Short mmCIF file of C-alpha atoms in Angstrom, two decimals:
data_model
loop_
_atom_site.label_atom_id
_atom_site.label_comp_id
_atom_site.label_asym_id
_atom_site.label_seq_id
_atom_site.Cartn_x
_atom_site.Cartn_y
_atom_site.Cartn_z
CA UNK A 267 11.24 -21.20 25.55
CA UNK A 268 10.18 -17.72 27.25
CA UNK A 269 8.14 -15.51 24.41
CA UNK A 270 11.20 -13.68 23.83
CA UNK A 271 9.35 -11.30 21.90
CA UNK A 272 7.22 -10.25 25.43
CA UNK A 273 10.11 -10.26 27.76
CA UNK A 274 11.57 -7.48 25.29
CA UNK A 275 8.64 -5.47 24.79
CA UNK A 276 8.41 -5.18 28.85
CA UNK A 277 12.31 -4.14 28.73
CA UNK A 278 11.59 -1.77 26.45
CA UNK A 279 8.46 -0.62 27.98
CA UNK A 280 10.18 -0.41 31.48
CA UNK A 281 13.08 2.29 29.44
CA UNK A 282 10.79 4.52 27.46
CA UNK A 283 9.22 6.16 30.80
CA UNK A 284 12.62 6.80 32.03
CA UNK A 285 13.17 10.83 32.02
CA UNK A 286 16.27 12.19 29.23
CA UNK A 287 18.90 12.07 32.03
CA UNK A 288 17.93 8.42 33.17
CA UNK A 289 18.42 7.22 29.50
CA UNK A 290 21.63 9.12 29.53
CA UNK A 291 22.99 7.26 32.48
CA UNK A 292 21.38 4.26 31.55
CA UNK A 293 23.87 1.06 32.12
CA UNK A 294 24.28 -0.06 28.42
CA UNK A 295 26.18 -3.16 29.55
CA UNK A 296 23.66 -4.46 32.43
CA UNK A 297 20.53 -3.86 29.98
CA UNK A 298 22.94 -5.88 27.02
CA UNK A 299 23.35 -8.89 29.21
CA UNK A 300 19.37 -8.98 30.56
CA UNK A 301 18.49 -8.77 26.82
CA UNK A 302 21.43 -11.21 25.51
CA UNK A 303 19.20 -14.10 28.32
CA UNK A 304 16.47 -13.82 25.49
CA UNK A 305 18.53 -12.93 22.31
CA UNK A 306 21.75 -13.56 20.09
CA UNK A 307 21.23 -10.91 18.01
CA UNK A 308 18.49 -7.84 17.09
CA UNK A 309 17.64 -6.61 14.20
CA UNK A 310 16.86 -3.02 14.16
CA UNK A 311 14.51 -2.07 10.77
CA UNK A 312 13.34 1.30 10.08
CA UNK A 313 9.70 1.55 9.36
CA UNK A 314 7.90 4.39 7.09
CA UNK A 315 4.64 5.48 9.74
CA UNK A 316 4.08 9.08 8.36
CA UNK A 317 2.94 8.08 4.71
CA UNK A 318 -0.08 5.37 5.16
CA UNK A 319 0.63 3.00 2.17
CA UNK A 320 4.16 3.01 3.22
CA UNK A 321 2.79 2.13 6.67
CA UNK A 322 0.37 -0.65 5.32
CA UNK A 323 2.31 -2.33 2.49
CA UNK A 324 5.71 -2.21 3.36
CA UNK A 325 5.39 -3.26 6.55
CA UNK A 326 3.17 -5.74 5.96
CA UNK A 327 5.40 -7.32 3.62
CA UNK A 328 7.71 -7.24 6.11
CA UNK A 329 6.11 -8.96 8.29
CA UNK A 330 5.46 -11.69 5.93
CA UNK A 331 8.31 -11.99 4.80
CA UNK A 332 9.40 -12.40 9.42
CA UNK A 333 5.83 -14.83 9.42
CA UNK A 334 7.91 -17.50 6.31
CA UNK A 335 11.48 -17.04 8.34
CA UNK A 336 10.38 -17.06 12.07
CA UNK A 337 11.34 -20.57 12.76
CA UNK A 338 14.91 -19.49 11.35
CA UNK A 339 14.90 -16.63 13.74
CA UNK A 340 13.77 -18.84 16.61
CA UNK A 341 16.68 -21.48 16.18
CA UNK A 342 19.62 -18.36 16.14
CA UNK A 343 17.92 -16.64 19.32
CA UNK A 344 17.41 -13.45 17.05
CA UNK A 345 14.54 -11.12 17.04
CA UNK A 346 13.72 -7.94 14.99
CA UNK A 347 12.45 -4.40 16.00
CA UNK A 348 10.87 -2.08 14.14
CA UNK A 349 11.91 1.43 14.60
CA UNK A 350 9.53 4.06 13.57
CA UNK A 351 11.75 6.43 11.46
CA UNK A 352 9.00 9.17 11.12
CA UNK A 353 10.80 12.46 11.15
CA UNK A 354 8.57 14.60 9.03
CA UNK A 355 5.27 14.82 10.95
CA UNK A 356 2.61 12.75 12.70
CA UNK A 357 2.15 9.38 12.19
CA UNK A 358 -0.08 8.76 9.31
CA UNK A 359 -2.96 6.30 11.22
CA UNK A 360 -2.60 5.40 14.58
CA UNK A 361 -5.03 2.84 14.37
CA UNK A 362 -2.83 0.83 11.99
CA UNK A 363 0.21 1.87 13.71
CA UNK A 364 -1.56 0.37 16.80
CA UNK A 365 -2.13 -2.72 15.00
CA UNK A 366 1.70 -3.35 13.88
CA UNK A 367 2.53 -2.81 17.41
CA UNK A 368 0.34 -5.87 18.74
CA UNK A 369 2.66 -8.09 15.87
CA UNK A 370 6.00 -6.87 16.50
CA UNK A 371 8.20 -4.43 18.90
CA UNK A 372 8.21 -1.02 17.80
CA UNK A 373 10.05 1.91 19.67
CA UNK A 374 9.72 5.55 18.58
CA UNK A 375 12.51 7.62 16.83
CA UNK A 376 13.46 8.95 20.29
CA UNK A 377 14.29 6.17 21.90
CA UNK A 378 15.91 4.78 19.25
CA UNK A 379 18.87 6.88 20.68
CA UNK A 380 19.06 4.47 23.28
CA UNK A 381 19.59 1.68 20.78
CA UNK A 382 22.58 3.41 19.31
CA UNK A 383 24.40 3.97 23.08
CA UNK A 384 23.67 -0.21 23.36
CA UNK A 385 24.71 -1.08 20.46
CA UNK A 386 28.16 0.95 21.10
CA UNK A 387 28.40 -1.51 23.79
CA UNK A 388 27.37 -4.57 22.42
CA UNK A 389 28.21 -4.09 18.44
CA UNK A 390 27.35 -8.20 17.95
CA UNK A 391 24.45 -7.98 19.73
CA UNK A 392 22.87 -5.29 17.38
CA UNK A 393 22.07 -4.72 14.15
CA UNK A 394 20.99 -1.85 12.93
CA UNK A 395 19.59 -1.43 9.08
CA UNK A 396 19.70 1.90 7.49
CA UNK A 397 17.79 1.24 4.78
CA UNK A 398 13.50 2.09 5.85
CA UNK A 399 10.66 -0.23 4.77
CA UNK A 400 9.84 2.13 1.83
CA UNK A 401 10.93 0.95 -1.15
CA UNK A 402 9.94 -2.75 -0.61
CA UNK A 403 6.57 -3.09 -2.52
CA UNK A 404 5.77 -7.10 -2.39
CA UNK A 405 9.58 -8.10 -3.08
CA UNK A 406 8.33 -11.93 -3.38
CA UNK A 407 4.76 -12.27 -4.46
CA UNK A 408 4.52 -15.70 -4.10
CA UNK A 409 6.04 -15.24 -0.27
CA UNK A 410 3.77 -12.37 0.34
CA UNK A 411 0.16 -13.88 -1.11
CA UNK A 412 1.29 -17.79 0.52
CA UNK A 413 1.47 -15.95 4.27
CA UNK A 414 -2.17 -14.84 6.31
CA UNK A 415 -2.81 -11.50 6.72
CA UNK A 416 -0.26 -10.37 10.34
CA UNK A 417 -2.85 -7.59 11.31
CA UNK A 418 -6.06 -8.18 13.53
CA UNK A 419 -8.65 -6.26 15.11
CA UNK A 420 -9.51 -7.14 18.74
CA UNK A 421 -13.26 -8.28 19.75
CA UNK A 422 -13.70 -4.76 20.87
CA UNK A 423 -12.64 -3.25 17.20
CA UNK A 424 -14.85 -5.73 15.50
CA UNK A 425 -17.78 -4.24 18.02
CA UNK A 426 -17.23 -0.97 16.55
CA UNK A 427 -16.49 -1.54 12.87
CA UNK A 428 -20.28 -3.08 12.96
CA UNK A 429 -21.46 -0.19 14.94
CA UNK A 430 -19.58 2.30 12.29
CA UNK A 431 -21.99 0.11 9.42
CA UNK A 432 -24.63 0.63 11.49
CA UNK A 433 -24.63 4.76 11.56
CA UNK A 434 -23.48 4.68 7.97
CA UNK A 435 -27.23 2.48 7.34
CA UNK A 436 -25.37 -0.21 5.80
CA UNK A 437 -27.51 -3.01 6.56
CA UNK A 438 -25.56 -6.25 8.94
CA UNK A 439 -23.65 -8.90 6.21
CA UNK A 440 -24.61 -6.38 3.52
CA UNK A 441 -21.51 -6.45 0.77
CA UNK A 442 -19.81 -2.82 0.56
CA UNK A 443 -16.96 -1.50 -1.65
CA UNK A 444 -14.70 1.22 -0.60
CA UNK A 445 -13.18 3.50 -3.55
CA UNK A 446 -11.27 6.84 -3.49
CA UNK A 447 -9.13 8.75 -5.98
CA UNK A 448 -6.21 10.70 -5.64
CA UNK A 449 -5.78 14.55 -5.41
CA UNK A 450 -4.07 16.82 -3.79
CA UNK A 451 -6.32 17.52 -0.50
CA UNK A 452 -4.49 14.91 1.45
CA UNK A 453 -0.85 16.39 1.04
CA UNK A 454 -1.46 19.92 1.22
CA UNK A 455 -3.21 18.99 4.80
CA UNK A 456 -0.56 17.24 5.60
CA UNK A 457 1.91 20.11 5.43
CA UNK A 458 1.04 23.19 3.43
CA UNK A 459 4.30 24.94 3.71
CA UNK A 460 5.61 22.14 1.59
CA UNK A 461 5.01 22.29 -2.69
CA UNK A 462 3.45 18.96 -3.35
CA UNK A 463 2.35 19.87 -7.11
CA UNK A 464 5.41 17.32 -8.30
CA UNK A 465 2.94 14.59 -7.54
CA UNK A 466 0.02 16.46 -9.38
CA UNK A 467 0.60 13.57 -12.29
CA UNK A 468 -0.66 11.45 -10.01
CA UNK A 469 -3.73 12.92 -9.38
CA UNK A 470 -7.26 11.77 -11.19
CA UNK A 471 -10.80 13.25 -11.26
CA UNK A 472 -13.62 11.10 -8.93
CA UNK A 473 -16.22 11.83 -11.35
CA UNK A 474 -14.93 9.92 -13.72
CA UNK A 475 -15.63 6.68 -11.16
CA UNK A 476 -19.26 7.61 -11.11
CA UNK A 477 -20.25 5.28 -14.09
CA UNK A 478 -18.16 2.56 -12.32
CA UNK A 479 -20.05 3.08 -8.92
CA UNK A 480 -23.26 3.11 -9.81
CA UNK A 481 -22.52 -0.27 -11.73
CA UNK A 482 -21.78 -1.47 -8.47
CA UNK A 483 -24.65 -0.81 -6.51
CA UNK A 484 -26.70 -1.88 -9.51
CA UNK A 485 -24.87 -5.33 -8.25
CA UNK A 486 -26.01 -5.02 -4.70
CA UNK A 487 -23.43 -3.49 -3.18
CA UNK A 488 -23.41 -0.70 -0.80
CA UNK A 489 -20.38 1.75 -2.01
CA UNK A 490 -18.40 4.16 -0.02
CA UNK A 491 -15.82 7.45 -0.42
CA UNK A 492 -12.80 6.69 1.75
CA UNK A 493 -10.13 9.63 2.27
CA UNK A 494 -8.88 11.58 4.99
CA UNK A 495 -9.32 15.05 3.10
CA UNK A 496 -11.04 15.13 -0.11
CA UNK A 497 -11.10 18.28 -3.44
CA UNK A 498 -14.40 17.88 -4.43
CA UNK A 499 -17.57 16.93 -2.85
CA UNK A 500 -20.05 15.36 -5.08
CA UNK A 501 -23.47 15.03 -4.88
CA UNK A 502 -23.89 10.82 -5.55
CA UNK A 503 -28.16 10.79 -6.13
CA UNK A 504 -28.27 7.27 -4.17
CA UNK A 505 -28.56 6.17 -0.31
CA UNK A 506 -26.20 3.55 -1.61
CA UNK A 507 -23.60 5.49 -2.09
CA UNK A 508 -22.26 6.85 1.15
CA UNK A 509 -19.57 10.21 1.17
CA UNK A 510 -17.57 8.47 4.46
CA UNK A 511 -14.50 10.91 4.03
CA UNK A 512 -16.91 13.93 4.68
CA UNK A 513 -19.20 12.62 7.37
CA UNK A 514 -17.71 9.75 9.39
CA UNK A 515 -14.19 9.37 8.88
CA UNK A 516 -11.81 8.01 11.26
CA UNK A 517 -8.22 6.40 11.58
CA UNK A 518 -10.06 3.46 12.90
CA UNK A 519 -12.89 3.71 9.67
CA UNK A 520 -10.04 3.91 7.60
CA UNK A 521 -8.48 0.81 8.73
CA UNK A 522 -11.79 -1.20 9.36
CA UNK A 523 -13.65 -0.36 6.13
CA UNK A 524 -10.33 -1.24 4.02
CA UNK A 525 -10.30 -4.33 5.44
CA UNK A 526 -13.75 -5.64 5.49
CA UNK A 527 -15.26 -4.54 1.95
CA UNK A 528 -15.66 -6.68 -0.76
CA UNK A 529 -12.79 -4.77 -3.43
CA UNK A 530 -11.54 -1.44 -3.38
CA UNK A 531 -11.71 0.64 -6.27
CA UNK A 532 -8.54 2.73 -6.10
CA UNK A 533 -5.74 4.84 -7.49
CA UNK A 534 -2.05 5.53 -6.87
CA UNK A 535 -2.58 6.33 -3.13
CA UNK A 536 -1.24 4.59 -0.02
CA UNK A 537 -5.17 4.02 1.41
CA UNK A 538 -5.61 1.86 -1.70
CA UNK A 539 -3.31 -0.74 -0.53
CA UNK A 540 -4.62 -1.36 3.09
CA UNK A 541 -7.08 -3.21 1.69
CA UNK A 542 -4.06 -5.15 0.25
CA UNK A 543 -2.71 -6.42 3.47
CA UNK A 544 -5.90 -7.86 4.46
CA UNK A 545 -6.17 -9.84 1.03
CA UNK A 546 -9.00 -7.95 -0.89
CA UNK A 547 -8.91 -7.12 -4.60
CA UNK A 548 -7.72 -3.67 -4.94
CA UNK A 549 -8.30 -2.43 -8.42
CA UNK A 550 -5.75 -0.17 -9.64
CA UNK A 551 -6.64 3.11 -12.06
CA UNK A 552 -4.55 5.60 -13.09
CA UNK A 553 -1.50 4.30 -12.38
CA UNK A 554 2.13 5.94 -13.41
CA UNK A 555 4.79 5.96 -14.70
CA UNK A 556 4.12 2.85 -16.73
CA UNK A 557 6.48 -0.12 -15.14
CA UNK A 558 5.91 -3.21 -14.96
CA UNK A 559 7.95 -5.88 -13.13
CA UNK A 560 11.40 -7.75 -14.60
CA UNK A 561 11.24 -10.75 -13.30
CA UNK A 562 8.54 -13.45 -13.55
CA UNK A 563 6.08 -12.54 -11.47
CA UNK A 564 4.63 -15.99 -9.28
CA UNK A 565 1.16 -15.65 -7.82
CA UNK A 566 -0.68 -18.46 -5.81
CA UNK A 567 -3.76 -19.85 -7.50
CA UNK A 568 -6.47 -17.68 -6.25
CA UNK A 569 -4.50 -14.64 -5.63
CA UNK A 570 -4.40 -13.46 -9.32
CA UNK A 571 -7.19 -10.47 -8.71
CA UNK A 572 -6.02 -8.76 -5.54
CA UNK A 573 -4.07 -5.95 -7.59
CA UNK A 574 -5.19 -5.89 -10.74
CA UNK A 575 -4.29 -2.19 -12.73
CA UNK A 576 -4.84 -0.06 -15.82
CA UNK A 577 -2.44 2.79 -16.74
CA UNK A 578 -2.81 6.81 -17.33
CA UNK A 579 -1.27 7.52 -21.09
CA UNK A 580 0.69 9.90 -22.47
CA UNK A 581 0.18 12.15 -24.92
CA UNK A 582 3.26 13.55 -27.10
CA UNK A 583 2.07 17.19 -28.15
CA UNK A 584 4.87 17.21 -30.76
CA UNK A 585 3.67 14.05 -32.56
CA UNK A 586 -0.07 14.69 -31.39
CA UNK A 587 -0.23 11.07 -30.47
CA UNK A 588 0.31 9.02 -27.60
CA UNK A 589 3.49 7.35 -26.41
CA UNK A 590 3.28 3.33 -26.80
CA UNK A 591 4.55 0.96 -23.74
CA UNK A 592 8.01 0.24 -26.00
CA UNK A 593 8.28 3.85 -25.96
CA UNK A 594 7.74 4.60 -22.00
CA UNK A 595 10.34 1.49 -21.18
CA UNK A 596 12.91 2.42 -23.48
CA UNK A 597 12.88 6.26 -21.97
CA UNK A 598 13.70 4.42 -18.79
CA UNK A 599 10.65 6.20 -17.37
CA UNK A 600 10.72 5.05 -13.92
CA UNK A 601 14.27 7.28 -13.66
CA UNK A 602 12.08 10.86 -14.99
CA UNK A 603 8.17 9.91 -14.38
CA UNK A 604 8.15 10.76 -11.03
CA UNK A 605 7.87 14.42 -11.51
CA UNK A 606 5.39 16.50 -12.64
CA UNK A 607 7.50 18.69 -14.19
CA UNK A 608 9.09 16.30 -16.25
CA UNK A 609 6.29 15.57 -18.20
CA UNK A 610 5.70 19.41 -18.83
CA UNK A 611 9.40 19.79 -19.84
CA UNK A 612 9.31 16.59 -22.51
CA UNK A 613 6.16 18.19 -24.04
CA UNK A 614 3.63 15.00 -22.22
CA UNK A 615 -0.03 15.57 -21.14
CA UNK A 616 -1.10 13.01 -18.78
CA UNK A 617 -4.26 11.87 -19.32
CA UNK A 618 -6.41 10.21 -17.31
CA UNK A 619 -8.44 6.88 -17.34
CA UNK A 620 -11.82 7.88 -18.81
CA UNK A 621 -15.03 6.83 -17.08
CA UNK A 622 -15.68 3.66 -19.69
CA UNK A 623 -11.90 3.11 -19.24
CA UNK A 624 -12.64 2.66 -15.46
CA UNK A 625 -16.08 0.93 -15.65
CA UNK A 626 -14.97 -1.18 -18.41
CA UNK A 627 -11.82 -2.25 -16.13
CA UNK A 628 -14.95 -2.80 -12.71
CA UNK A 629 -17.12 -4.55 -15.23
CA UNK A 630 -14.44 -7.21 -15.97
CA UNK A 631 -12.66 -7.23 -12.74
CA UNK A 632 -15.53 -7.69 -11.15
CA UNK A 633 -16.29 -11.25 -13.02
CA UNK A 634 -13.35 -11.94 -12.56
CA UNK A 635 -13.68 -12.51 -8.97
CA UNK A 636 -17.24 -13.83 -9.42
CA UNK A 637 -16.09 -16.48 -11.94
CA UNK A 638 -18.15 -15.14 -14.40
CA UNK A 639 -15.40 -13.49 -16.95
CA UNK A 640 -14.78 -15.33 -20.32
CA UNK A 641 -11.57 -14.65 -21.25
CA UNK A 642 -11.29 -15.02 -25.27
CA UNK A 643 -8.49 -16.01 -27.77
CA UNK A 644 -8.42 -12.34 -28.67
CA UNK A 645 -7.90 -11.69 -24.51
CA UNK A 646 -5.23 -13.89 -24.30
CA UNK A 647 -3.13 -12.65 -27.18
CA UNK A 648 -2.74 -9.52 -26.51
CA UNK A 649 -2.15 -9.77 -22.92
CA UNK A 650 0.73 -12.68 -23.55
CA UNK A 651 1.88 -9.46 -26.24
CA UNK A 652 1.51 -7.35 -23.05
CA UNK A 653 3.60 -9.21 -20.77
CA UNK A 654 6.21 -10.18 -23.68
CA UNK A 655 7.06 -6.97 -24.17
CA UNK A 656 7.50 -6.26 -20.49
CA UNK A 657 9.19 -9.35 -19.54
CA UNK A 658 12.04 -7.82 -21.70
CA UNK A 659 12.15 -4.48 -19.33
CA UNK A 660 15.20 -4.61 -17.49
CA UNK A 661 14.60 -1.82 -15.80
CA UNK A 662 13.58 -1.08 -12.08
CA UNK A 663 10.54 -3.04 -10.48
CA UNK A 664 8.11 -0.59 -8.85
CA UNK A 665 4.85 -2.49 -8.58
CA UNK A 666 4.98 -5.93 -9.50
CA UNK A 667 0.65 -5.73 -10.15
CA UNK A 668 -0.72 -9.23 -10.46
CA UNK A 669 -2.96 -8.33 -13.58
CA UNK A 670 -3.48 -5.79 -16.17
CA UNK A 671 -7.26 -5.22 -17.45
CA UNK A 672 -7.91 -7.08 -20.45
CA UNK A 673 -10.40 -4.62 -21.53
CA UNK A 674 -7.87 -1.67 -21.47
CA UNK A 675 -5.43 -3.33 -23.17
CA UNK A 676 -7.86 -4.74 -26.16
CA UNK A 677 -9.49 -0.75 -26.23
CA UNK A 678 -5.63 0.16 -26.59
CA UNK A 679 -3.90 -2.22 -28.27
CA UNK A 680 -2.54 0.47 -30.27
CA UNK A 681 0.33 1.40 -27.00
CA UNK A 682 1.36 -2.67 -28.10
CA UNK A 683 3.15 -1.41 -30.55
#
């Protein structure tokens, strides 16, 4: 069988240099019968390109979810395109955007036009989703963690990524973490005409990481800032520690770094999860609102570290106390917490994760994936309380995280009740 995947890409290829008034006139029912040689039908699927966790999880999920059911697709003669549904600015990393492109077909917004005026013609030939990659965050652990990473960097990307260690004097096969916390540098460059301070809830201090970073280069590991635009620069006292975001970063860094280090020490940002799709622990801070996932969730035996997470809490002025997990689900609070000023209007401080909170959560999670964590009785008590009590949430399934920190829960055992 002809890679019907290649004989589309050229057709498409061949159409997006045609001028506006060529695709006008193009001849919707000649180009529908050279494509119907290769395919029964097409799926059409948005993808999100101008946020980059929407670009790196999502569609990587996607894909995984194409890499269990391609034999299916095979035997019907059907194919899928992604469609890059960015309408709000630039594409978030090229680099990774690059990458998707070398897996699967992707044609711009523009020329998705042309898709419409073919599908007109041929309406069994095409189908068209309306619905973007955006919402889909690892919809079947179990399918997403059993499937190989679908990115990979060519000979000549691997070439650079060890000539990027190189000027950043991390030494060849030395281990190297990548961490970053959220603020609000990245949005506002993004687009500053727009008022991003509802996501200010979001948003976490990175010197309250410090503690946690310096534990890990007191393990051996080299230990680097990632983000495209950064609040604060902070002076880190060790050669170790390396401020990439200021000094060497890159879409390609980005990318490369993400997917080569050892864990990522992260937040609630979209460069936290790259590392994700490439099947490296990502540990989780700050997260919010507080939901955790309905249904069972089914991770493969060696797989249970990759997303690991600890909470922000909430403090209720009123009451001068903080809001337990019974409390948050019953409020339904992944309907309001997505709003900064919702918080502010119930009377809520956010607070976040406090440095022990955060080295605490690296100390363990980092045994974890050594094999040197005993979990106790104690442990495993309250985290089966933990999950009880969510496995009873019937509400909406964000982030389905594949562990919870045992040492945040046992320091607040008190939101158990």
């Amino acid at each position: 069988m002809v890679d019907s995947y290649l004989e589309l890409n050229l057709i498409f290829e061949e159409l997006k240099v045609l001028s506006v008034s060529e695709l006008i006139s193009i001849d919707s029912g000649k180009i529908n019968r050279i494509i119907r040689k290769y395919a029964n039908k097409i799926y059409i699927v948005p993808m999100v390109t101008y946020r980059i966790g929407h670009l790196a999880l999502n569609t990587e999920d996607f894909l995984r979810y194409h890499y269990h059911h391609l034999e299916e697709y095979k035997a019907r003669k059907e194919l899928v395109v992604l469609v890059d549904n960015n309408f709000i600015g630039e594409v978030s990393n090229l680099q990774l955007f690059e990458m998707v492109k070398r897996r699967i077909p992707v044609i711009n917004r523009t020329f998705f036009a042309v898709i419409i005026e073919l599908a007109k013609n041929d309406p069994d030939l095409w189908s068209i989703d309306n619905s973007p990659l955006f919402y889909s965050w690892l919809r079947n652990t179990s399918e997403f963690f059993n499937a190989p990473p679908q990115l990979w960097f060519t000979p000549e990307e691997e070439t650079k990524g060890r000539r990027l260690l190189q000027d950043m004097g991390i030494e060849p096969d030395k281990p190297f973490v990548c961490f970053h916390n959220r603020d609000s540098a990245y949005l506002d460059y993004l687009n500053s005409k727009v008022d991003w301070s509802y996501h200010d809830y979001r948003d976490s201090d990175i010197e309250n990481y410090l503690p946690a970073i310096n534990y890990l280069v007191q393990q051996g590991y080299y230990c680097i800032r990632m983000g495209q635009k950064v609040s604060k620069s902070i002076e880190f006292g060790s050669s170790k520690i390396i401020d990439y975001a200021s000094e060497y970063r890159s879409d390609f860094g980005d990318i490369y770094l993400s997917a080569k280090c050892s864990l990522f020490l992260g937040s609630g940002t979209g460069i936290s999860h790259v590392s994700t799709i490439f099947n490296k622990p990502c540990l989780m801070t700050n997260m919010i609102p507080v939901v955790f996932s309905p249904n069972p969730v089914v991770i493969p035996s060696g797989f249970e570290n990759i997303l690991p997470v600890i909470y922000k809490k909430c403090w209720y002025s009123e009451e001068k106390r903080f809001l337990t997990f019974k409390e948050l689900l019953v409020s339904q609070m992944h309907n309001w917490g997505n709003h900064t000023e919702n918080y502010r209007k119930l009377g809520i401080e956010v607070v976040q994760n406090s440095p022990e909170e955060i080295l605490d959560f690296t100390i363990e999670m980092h045994r974890r994936i050594s094999g040197t964590w005993v979990e106790t009785q104690d442990d495993i008590e309250l985290l089966d309380k933990f999950y009880r009590l969510f496995s009873n949430n019937k509400g909406e399934c964000c982030f389905p995280y594949t562990r919870v920190g045992s040492t945040f829960i046992k320091k607040n055992s008190f939101l158990l009740e």
